[in-house]
Coordinates of C-alpha atoms in Angstrom, one line a residue:
M1 CA -206.0 202.6 60.5
A2 CA -208.3 200.9 63.1
I3 CA -205.5 199.8 65.5
S4 CA -207.8 196.9 66.9
S5 CA -207.6 195.4 63.6
I6 CA -203.9 195.4 63.3
F7 CA -203.7 192.9 66.3
I8 CA -205.9 190.2 64.8
F9 CA -204.2 190.1 62.0
M10 CA -200.8 189.9 63.2
S11 CA -202.1 187.4 66.0
V12 CA -202.8 184.6 63.5
L13 CA -199.5 184.1 62.6
C14 CA -190.6 194.2 90.2
F15 CA -189.4 196.7 92.6
S16 CA -185.4 197.2 93.2
S17 CA -183.7 197.8 96.5
V18 CA -180.5 198.9 95.3
V19 CA -180.1 202.8 94.4
H20 CA -177.7 203.5 91.5
N21 CA -176.4 207.2 90.6
V22 CA -178.1 207.8 87.5
A23 CA -179.4 211.2 86.0
S24 CA -183.3 211.8 86.1
V25 CA -185.0 209.5 83.7
D26 CA -186.5 211.0 80.2
Y27 CA -189.2 208.6 79.3
G28 CA -190.2 210.9 76.3
T29 CA -186.6 210.9 74.7
A30 CA -186.7 206.9 75.2
L31 CA -189.7 206.7 73.5
T32 CA -188.6 208.6 70.4
K33 CA -185.7 206.6 70.3
S34 CA -187.4 203.3 70.5
L35 CA -189.5 204.3 67.5
L36 CA -186.2 205.1 65.4
F37 CA -185.2 201.9 66.1
Y38 CA -187.9 200.3 63.6
E39 CA -186.7 202.8 60.8
A40 CA -183.0 201.1 61.0
Q41 CA -184.8 197.9 60.8
R42 CA -186.5 198.4 57.7
S43 CA -186.3 196.5 54.8
G44 CA -187.4 197.7 51.3
K45 CA -187.7 201.0 49.4
L46 CA -187.4 203.5 52.2
P47 CA -189.8 206.4 52.0
S48 CA -188.8 210.2 51.5
N49 CA -189.8 210.9 55.3
Q50 CA -187.1 208.0 56.6
R51 CA -185.2 209.8 59.6
V52 CA -182.5 207.3 60.0
Q53 CA -180.4 208.7 57.3
W54 CA -177.7 206.0 57.3
R55 CA -179.7 203.3 56.0
G56 CA -180.7 202.7 52.3
N57 CA -182.9 200.8 50.2
S58 CA -182.4 196.9 50.5
G59 CA -184.3 193.7 49.5
L60 CA -185.7 195.2 46.5
K61 CA -185.8 191.8 44.7
D62 CA -187.4 190.0 47.6
G63 CA -190.2 187.5 46.6
Q64 CA -188.6 187.4 43.1
D65 CA -188.0 183.4 43.1
V66 CA -191.9 182.8 43.9
R67 CA -193.2 185.5 41.8
V68 CA -194.9 187.4 44.7
D69 CA -194.1 191.1 45.9
L70 CA -192.2 190.5 49.5
V71 CA -190.3 193.8 49.6
G72 CA -190.5 195.5 53.0
G73 CA -191.1 194.5 56.4
Y74 CA -188.3 194.5 59.0
Y75 CA -185.1 192.6 59.8
D76 CA -185.7 190.9 63.0
A77 CA -182.4 191.6 64.4
G78 CA -179.0 192.2 63.7
D79 CA -178.9 189.8 60.5
N80 CA -180.8 190.5 57.3
L81 CA -183.5 187.5 57.6
K82 CA -187.2 188.6 57.6
L83 CA -189.0 186.1 59.8
G84 CA -192.6 186.2 59.9
F85 CA -193.2 184.7 63.4
P86 CA -191.3 187.3 65.3
M87 CA -192.2 190.0 63.0
A88 CA -196.1 189.3 63.5
F89 CA -195.3 189.3 67.4
T90 CA -193.6 192.5 66.9
I91 CA -196.6 194.2 65.0
T92 CA -199.1 193.0 67.5
M93 CA -197.0 194.5 70.3
L94 CA -196.6 197.9 68.8
S95 CA -200.4 198.0 68.2
W96 CA -201.5 196.6 71.5
S97 CA -199.2 199.8 72.5
A98 CA -200.9 202.2 70.3
I99 CA -204.4 200.9 71.5
E100 CA -204.0 201.0 75.2
F101 CA -201.5 204.3 75.4
R102 CA -203.0 206.1 72.2
D103 CA -203.5 209.4 74.1
K104 CA -200.1 209.4 75.8
L105 CA -198.4 208.9 72.4
S106 CA -200.5 211.5 70.9
K107 CA -199.3 214.0 73.7
K108 CA -195.6 213.0 73.0
N109 CA -196.2 213.7 69.3
E110 CA -195.3 210.2 68.5
L111 CA -198.4 208.5 67.7
Q112 CA -198.1 209.0 64.0
N113 CA -194.3 207.5 64.1
A114 CA -195.8 204.5 66.2
L115 CA -198.7 204.1 63.2
S116 CA -196.0 204.4 60.8
A117 CA -193.9 201.6 62.3
I118 CA -197.0 199.5 62.4
K119 CA -197.8 199.9 58.9
W120 CA -194.6 199.2 57.7
G121 CA -194.9 195.7 58.9
T122 CA -198.7 195.2 58.0
D123 CA -198.1 196.3 54.8
Y124 CA -195.3 193.3 54.1
L125 CA -197.3 190.9 56.1
M126 CA -200.3 191.3 53.9
K127 CA -198.4 190.9 50.9
A128 CA -197.0 187.5 52.6
H129 CA -200.5 186.6 52.3
P130 CA -201.4 186.5 48.7
E131 CA -204.2 183.7 49.1
A132 CA -206.4 182.6 51.7
D133 CA -204.5 179.3 52.6
I134 CA -201.0 180.4 51.7
L135 CA -198.7 182.4 54.2
Y136 CA -194.9 183.4 53.2
G137 CA -193.2 183.1 56.7
E138 CA -189.6 183.8 55.9
V139 CA -187.2 185.6 53.4
G140 CA -183.6 184.6 53.5
D141 CA -181.5 181.6 54.8
P142 CA -180.3 181.6 58.5
D143 CA -177.1 179.5 57.5
S144 CA -176.1 181.6 54.7
D145 CA -176.8 185.0 56.4
H146 CA -175.1 184.2 59.4
E147 CA -172.3 183.1 57.3
C148 CA -171.7 186.5 55.9
W149 CA -171.5 190.1 57.7
Q150 CA -172.9 192.6 55.1
R151 CA -174.8 195.8 55.0
P152 CA -178.6 195.1 54.1
E153 CA -178.2 197.0 51.3
D154 CA -174.9 195.0 50.1
M155 CA -176.8 191.7 50.5
T156 CA -175.5 188.5 48.0
T157 CA -176.8 185.8 50.2
P158 CA -179.8 184.1 49.0
R159 CA -183.2 185.5 49.3
N160 CA -185.1 182.3 49.0
A161 CA -189.0 182.6 50.3
Y162 CA -190.5 179.9 52.5
R163 CA -194.2 179.3 52.6
I164 CA -197.1 177.6 54.9
D165 CA -200.0 176.5 52.5
D166 CA -202.6 173.7 53.0
Q167 CA -200.0 171.2 51.8
H168 CA -197.7 172.3 54.3
P169 CA -199.9 173.6 57.3
A170 CA -198.7 175.1 60.7
F171 CA -200.6 176.5 62.7
N172 CA -211.2 201.8 62.1
S173 CA -210.4 205.0 63.2
V174 CA -207.7 206.5 61.1
D175 CA -208.0 204.3 57.8
P176 CA -211.2 202.3 57.9
K177 CA -210.6 200.5 54.3
Y178 CA -207.0 199.5 55.4
A179 CA -208.4 198.3 58.8
S180 CA -211.0 196.1 56.7
K181 CA -208.5 194.9 54.5
M182 CA -206.4 193.5 57.4
L183 CA -209.4 192.2 59.2
T184 CA -209.9 189.9 56.1
H185 CA -206.5 188.7 56.4
A186 CA -206.8 187.7 59.7
I187 CA -210.2 186.3 59.5
Q188 CA -208.8 183.9 56.8
L189 CA -205.7 183.3 58.6
F190 CA -207.4 182.2 61.8
E191 CA -209.5 179.5 59.8
F192 CA -206.5 178.6 57.8
A193 CA -204.4 178.1 61.4
R194 CA -207.4 176.3 62.6
N195 CA -208.1 174.0 59.7
Y196 CA -204.2 172.9 59.2
Q197 CA -202.9 172.8 62.5
G198 CA -198.9 172.1 63.1
L199 CA -195.8 174.0 64.1
Y200 CA -194.7 176.3 61.3
Q201 CA -191.1 175.2 61.2
N202 CA -192.5 171.9 60.0
S203 CA -193.1 173.5 56.5
I204 CA -190.5 176.3 56.9
M205 CA -187.7 174.7 58.1
P206 CA -184.8 177.1 58.0
A207 CA -186.9 179.3 60.4
G208 CA -186.5 176.6 63.2
K209 CA -183.0 177.4 63.6
V210 CA -183.4 180.7 64.7
Y211 CA -187.2 181.1 65.9
A212 CA -188.7 177.6 66.6
S213 CA -192.1 177.5 67.8
S214 CA -192.9 175.2 70.7
G215 CA -196.4 175.1 70.1
Y216 CA -199.6 176.8 68.3
K217 CA -202.5 176.8 70.7
D218 CA -201.1 180.0 72.1
E219 CA -201.4 181.5 68.9
L220 CA -205.0 180.3 68.1
A221 CA -206.2 181.7 71.7
W222 CA -204.2 185.0 71.2
A223 CA -205.9 185.4 67.3
A224 CA -209.6 184.3 68.9
A225 CA -209.3 187.0 71.8
W226 CA -208.0 189.8 69.4
L227 CA -210.7 188.6 66.7
H228 CA -213.4 188.9 69.1
R229 CA -212.0 192.2 70.4
A230 CA -212.1 193.5 67.0
T231 CA -215.3 192.0 65.6
K232 CA -217.3 191.1 68.8
I233 CA -218.4 187.9 67.1
K234 CA -219.2 185.4 69.2
K235 CA -217.7 182.4 67.6
Y236 CA -214.4 183.5 68.8
L237 CA -215.6 183.6 72.4
D238 CA -216.9 180.2 71.7
Y239 CA -213.3 179.0 70.6
L240 CA -211.7 180.2 73.6
E241 CA -214.4 178.7 76.0
G242 CA -214.5 175.5 74.2
S243 CA -210.6 175.0 73.3
G244 CA -210.2 173.6 76.9
D245 CA -206.8 175.3 77.0
T246 CA -206.4 178.4 78.8
G247 CA -202.6 177.9 78.9
G248 CA -201.9 177.4 82.6
T249 CA -200.1 179.1 84.7
K250 CA -196.9 180.8 82.7
N251 CA -193.4 182.2 83.7
I252 CA -192.9 184.1 80.5
F253 CA -194.5 186.1 77.9
S254 CA -192.8 186.3 74.5
W255 CA -192.9 185.8 70.8
D256 CA -193.4 182.0 71.4
D257 CA -195.6 181.7 74.0
K258 CA -198.2 184.1 73.8
Y259 CA -200.6 182.5 76.5
V260 CA -200.1 185.5 79.0
G261 CA -201.4 188.1 76.1
A262 CA -204.5 186.4 75.4
Q263 CA -205.0 185.4 79.2
I264 CA -204.8 189.5 79.8
L265 CA -207.5 190.0 77.1
V266 CA -209.7 187.4 78.7
A267 CA -209.1 189.1 82.1
K268 CA -210.2 192.5 80.6
L269 CA -213.6 190.9 79.4
V270 CA -214.2 189.7 83.1
L271 CA -213.4 192.8 84.5
D272 CA -215.7 194.7 82.1
G273 CA -218.6 192.1 83.0
K274 CA -218.6 191.1 79.1
V275 CA -218.1 187.2 80.4
G276 CA -219.0 185.4 83.5
S277 CA -216.7 185.7 86.2
S278 CA -216.6 181.8 87.1
G279 CA -215.6 178.7 85.3
I280 CA -213.2 179.1 82.5
W281 CA -213.2 182.7 82.4
A282 CA -212.1 182.8 85.9
Q283 CA -209.4 180.5 85.0
Y284 CA -208.0 182.9 82.3
K285 CA -207.9 185.7 84.6
A286 CA -206.3 184.0 87.5
E287 CA -203.7 182.7 85.4
A288 CA -203.0 186.0 84.0
E289 CA -202.9 187.6 87.6
Q290 CA -200.7 184.7 88.8
F291 CA -198.0 185.8 86.2
I292 CA -198.1 189.4 87.2
C293 CA -198.2 188.3 90.9
S294 CA -194.9 186.6 89.9
C295 CA -193.4 189.5 88.3
V296 CA -194.1 191.6 91.5
Q297 CA -192.5 189.3 94.0
K298 CA -196.2 188.5 95.3
S299 CA -196.5 185.1 94.4
S300 CA -195.4 181.7 96.0
Q301 CA -193.2 181.1 92.8
N302 CA -191.7 184.8 91.9
V303 CA -189.7 185.6 88.8
E304 CA -185.9 185.6 89.8
K305 CA -184.2 188.9 89.8
T306 CA -180.5 190.0 89.6
A307 CA -178.9 191.4 92.6
G308 CA -179.1 195.1 90.9
G309 CA -183.0 194.4 90.7
L310 CA -183.9 193.0 87.2
L311 CA -186.6 190.5 86.4
W312 CA -184.3 187.5 85.3
F313 CA -185.9 185.0 83.0
L314 CA -183.4 183.3 80.6
P315 CA -179.9 183.9 79.9
W316 CA -180.2 184.6 76.2
G317 CA -182.0 187.8 75.4
N318 CA -183.3 188.5 78.9
I319 CA -184.3 192.0 77.9
Q320 CA -187.0 191.1 75.6
Y321 CA -189.0 189.1 78.6
V322 CA -188.1 192.1 80.8
S323 CA -190.0 194.0 78.6
T324 CA -192.9 191.8 78.1
A325 CA -193.4 191.5 81.4
S326 CA -193.4 195.2 82.2
F327 CA -195.7 195.9 79.3
A328 CA -198.3 193.4 80.9
M329 CA -198.1 194.9 84.3
S330 CA -198.6 198.3 82.7
V331 CA -201.5 197.4 80.8
Y332 CA -203.1 195.5 83.6
S333 CA -202.7 198.5 85.9
Q334 CA -204.8 200.7 83.5
Y335 CA -207.4 197.6 83.5
L336 CA -207.7 197.9 87.3
S337 CA -207.5 201.6 87.5
A338 CA -210.4 201.9 85.6
K339 CA -212.3 199.6 87.9
H340 CA -211.0 201.2 91.1
A341 CA -209.6 197.6 91.8
S342 CA -206.4 196.0 93.1
L343 CA -204.7 192.6 92.1
T344 CA -204.8 189.9 95.2
C345 CA -201.6 187.7 95.2
S346 CA -200.8 185.2 97.5
G347 CA -198.1 187.4 99.1
G348 CA -200.7 190.3 99.6
D349 CA -202.7 192.8 97.6
V350 CA -200.9 195.1 94.9
T351 CA -202.7 198.2 93.8
P352 CA -202.3 199.7 90.1
S353 CA -199.6 202.3 91.6
D354 CA -197.7 199.4 93.1
L355 CA -197.7 197.8 89.5
I356 CA -196.1 200.8 88.1
S357 CA -193.4 201.4 90.6
H358 CA -192.4 197.9 89.4
V359 CA -192.5 198.6 85.9
R360 CA -190.8 201.9 86.5
S361 CA -188.1 200.0 88.4
Q362 CA -187.3 198.0 85.5
V363 CA -187.3 200.7 82.9
E364 CA -185.1 202.6 84.8
Y365 CA -182.5 199.9 85.3
I366 CA -182.9 199.2 81.5
L367 CA -181.9 203.4 81.0
G368 CA -179.2 203.5 83.4
S369 CA -180.1 202.6 87.2
N370 CA -178.2 199.6 87.5
P371 CA -174.8 198.5 88.9
K372 CA -173.1 199.6 85.8
N373 CA -174.8 203.0 85.6
M374 CA -175.1 201.7 81.7
S375 CA -178.0 202.6 79.5
Y376 CA -178.8 199.4 77.8
M377 CA -180.8 201.6 75.0
V378 CA -178.3 202.6 72.8
G379 CA -177.9 206.3 72.0
Y380 CA -179.8 207.2 75.2
G381 CA -177.8 208.9 77.8
S382 CA -173.8 209.3 77.1
N383 CA -172.5 205.8 78.4
Y384 CA -174.6 203.1 76.3
P385 CA -173.4 200.0 74.2
K386 CA -171.2 201.1 71.8
Q387 CA -170.5 197.7 69.8
V388 CA -174.0 196.0 69.3
H389 CA -173.9 193.2 67.2
H390 CA -175.6 194.3 64.3
R391 CA -174.9 194.1 60.5
A392 CA -176.0 197.6 59.7
A393 CA -175.1 199.3 62.4
S394 CA -171.3 198.3 62.4
I395 CA -170.5 198.7 59.0
V396 CA -170.0 202.2 57.5
S397 CA -173.1 203.6 55.7
M398 CA -173.2 203.3 52.1
K399 CA -173.9 206.9 52.0
K400 CA -170.3 207.5 53.2
D401 CA -169.0 204.8 51.4
P402 CA -170.4 202.8 48.7
T403 CA -167.8 200.5 47.9
P404 CA -169.7 196.9 48.3
V405 CA -168.7 195.1 51.3
T406 CA -168.2 191.3 50.7
C407 CA -169.7 188.7 52.6
K408 CA -166.3 187.4 54.4
G409 CA -164.8 190.9 53.9
G410 CA -167.1 192.2 56.7
Y411 CA -166.2 190.2 58.9
D412 CA -162.4 191.1 58.5
T413 CA -163.3 194.9 58.1
W414 CA -165.5 195.5 60.6
Y415 CA -166.9 192.6 62.6
N416 CA -163.6 192.1 64.3
K417 CA -163.0 196.0 64.6
N418 CA -162.6 196.9 68.4
E419 CA -164.3 200.1 67.7
A420 CA -167.5 201.8 68.1
D421 CA -170.1 201.2 65.4
P422 CA -170.0 203.8 62.8
N423 CA -173.6 204.1 63.0
V424 CA -175.6 204.8 66.3
L425 CA -178.5 202.2 66.3
E426 CA -180.9 204.5 68.3
G427 CA -183.3 202.9 70.6
A428 CA -182.1 199.3 70.1
V429 CA -182.1 197.4 73.6
V430 CA -179.7 194.8 75.0
G431 CA -179.0 193.4 78.4
P432 CA -176.6 192.3 81.1
D433 CA -176.3 188.8 82.4
K434 CA -177.5 187.2 85.3
N435 CA -174.6 188.9 87.4
D436 CA -175.5 192.4 86.3
E437 CA -172.4 192.3 84.1
Y438 CA -172.1 193.2 80.4
Q439 CA -169.4 192.9 78.1
D440 CA -169.7 195.7 75.1
I441 CA -167.9 193.6 72.3
R442 CA -169.7 193.0 69.1
S443 CA -169.0 189.2 69.2
N444 CA -171.3 189.0 72.6
Y445 CA -174.3 187.8 70.4
Q446 CA -176.1 186.4 73.4
Q447 CA -176.3 189.8 74.9
A448 CA -175.4 192.6 72.5
E449 CA -177.9 191.4 69.8
P450 CA -181.0 193.8 69.7
T451 CA -184.4 192.6 68.3
T452 CA -187.6 193.9 67.2
V453 CA -189.8 191.8 69.5
S454 CA -187.5 193.4 72.5
V455 CA -188.4 197.0 72.0
A456 CA -191.9 196.6 70.7
P457 CA -193.4 196.2 74.2
L458 CA -191.4 198.9 75.6
V459 CA -192.9 201.6 73.3
G460 CA -196.4 201.1 75.2
V461 CA -194.4 201.4 78.5
L462 CA -192.6 204.2 77.8
A463 CA -195.3 206.2 76.5
Y464 CA -197.1 205.0 79.5
L465 CA -194.4 206.6 81.9
A466 CA -193.5 209.6 79.8

């Protein structure tokens, strides 16, 4: 699979002064567990080499209502929804991790697992794009899904498929043939998105209840940057230059706001001398660097930090933004190192090694070097969250007890059970509040629900540090 081609297809759619007692960090083990998490999130018919054995086949009729095969893909979080918007970001970040840190993944014998995690997503996303101007962006309904607490294998909730089309617009190294197929989908989707611009939830209204998009210009910039990287075709650079929208200085990098990612990709073009170093290209680069400067506390508007040293962006699922910021710092440190360069911030110069020190502090916080001495990666170490907000993990495996779990029965028997999850959701990442506190209880969905978008950037970061 030519990893760079994966990106474009998907695209369309700080240092702590507090020292805590914690065992030495094993980045390699954390890396392994982060990739296991994606096997636990799989939907569809599981492969014979599935390592997470407590999961079973699920969603085998997805797409039947629209006569399209939509079996496969990933459940986005602790529910049983398949949502194309965050799934595309997840696969893109996994792919970017594999591109930038391929050798390190290979050295840790995790490259094939990373590629398998990517392909599980890309196989599904290509199914979801059956025609040039049709893209299925959701399977399942948020309201009915959230009313039930069931294993994916037991789902009795509606599995309606929702799509974007021209009437409802929104927005080669391992396997060259597969890569070419993805590139074809990517080019078609970029043109579709350019020709029919709009917010995807205007077509897929249920998605707006869980992953509403605040805009689509960032996706177009993100897609153009990746299409140029994969094809070297000038028209994608022309789009980036002529759009008149570089995104501005951002304070977050996420599934909803991808400008930082696009800015970093353009900054690499500037550093490599492939575009000019003035005008709009300099603007892209400056904005990417301003975001990184704010993360390393060298800006006039620094990202806030908790007393324990964790970057603090937003109350809901803050760890996902820590993950993307850490990835941004990691990859930019590589770009700078390759040019023997440093980052000039308003608060002083920052070397590549400085960036990695900040990244290391964030990852070590997640893995246990924090005021609670708790690993926020499930299954890592001995003190980690035992009651994550996750249907499959919290209900006994059907392989141990095949008795069907009913919609409301799951709440009575499992959700409200004040005991550790029967299945350890290895590699899932959750996080504390602004005061470095964490309540390990299943109903604490604001902190305790793991998501695919949170772990994907950490795959690359962990590979870099391992």
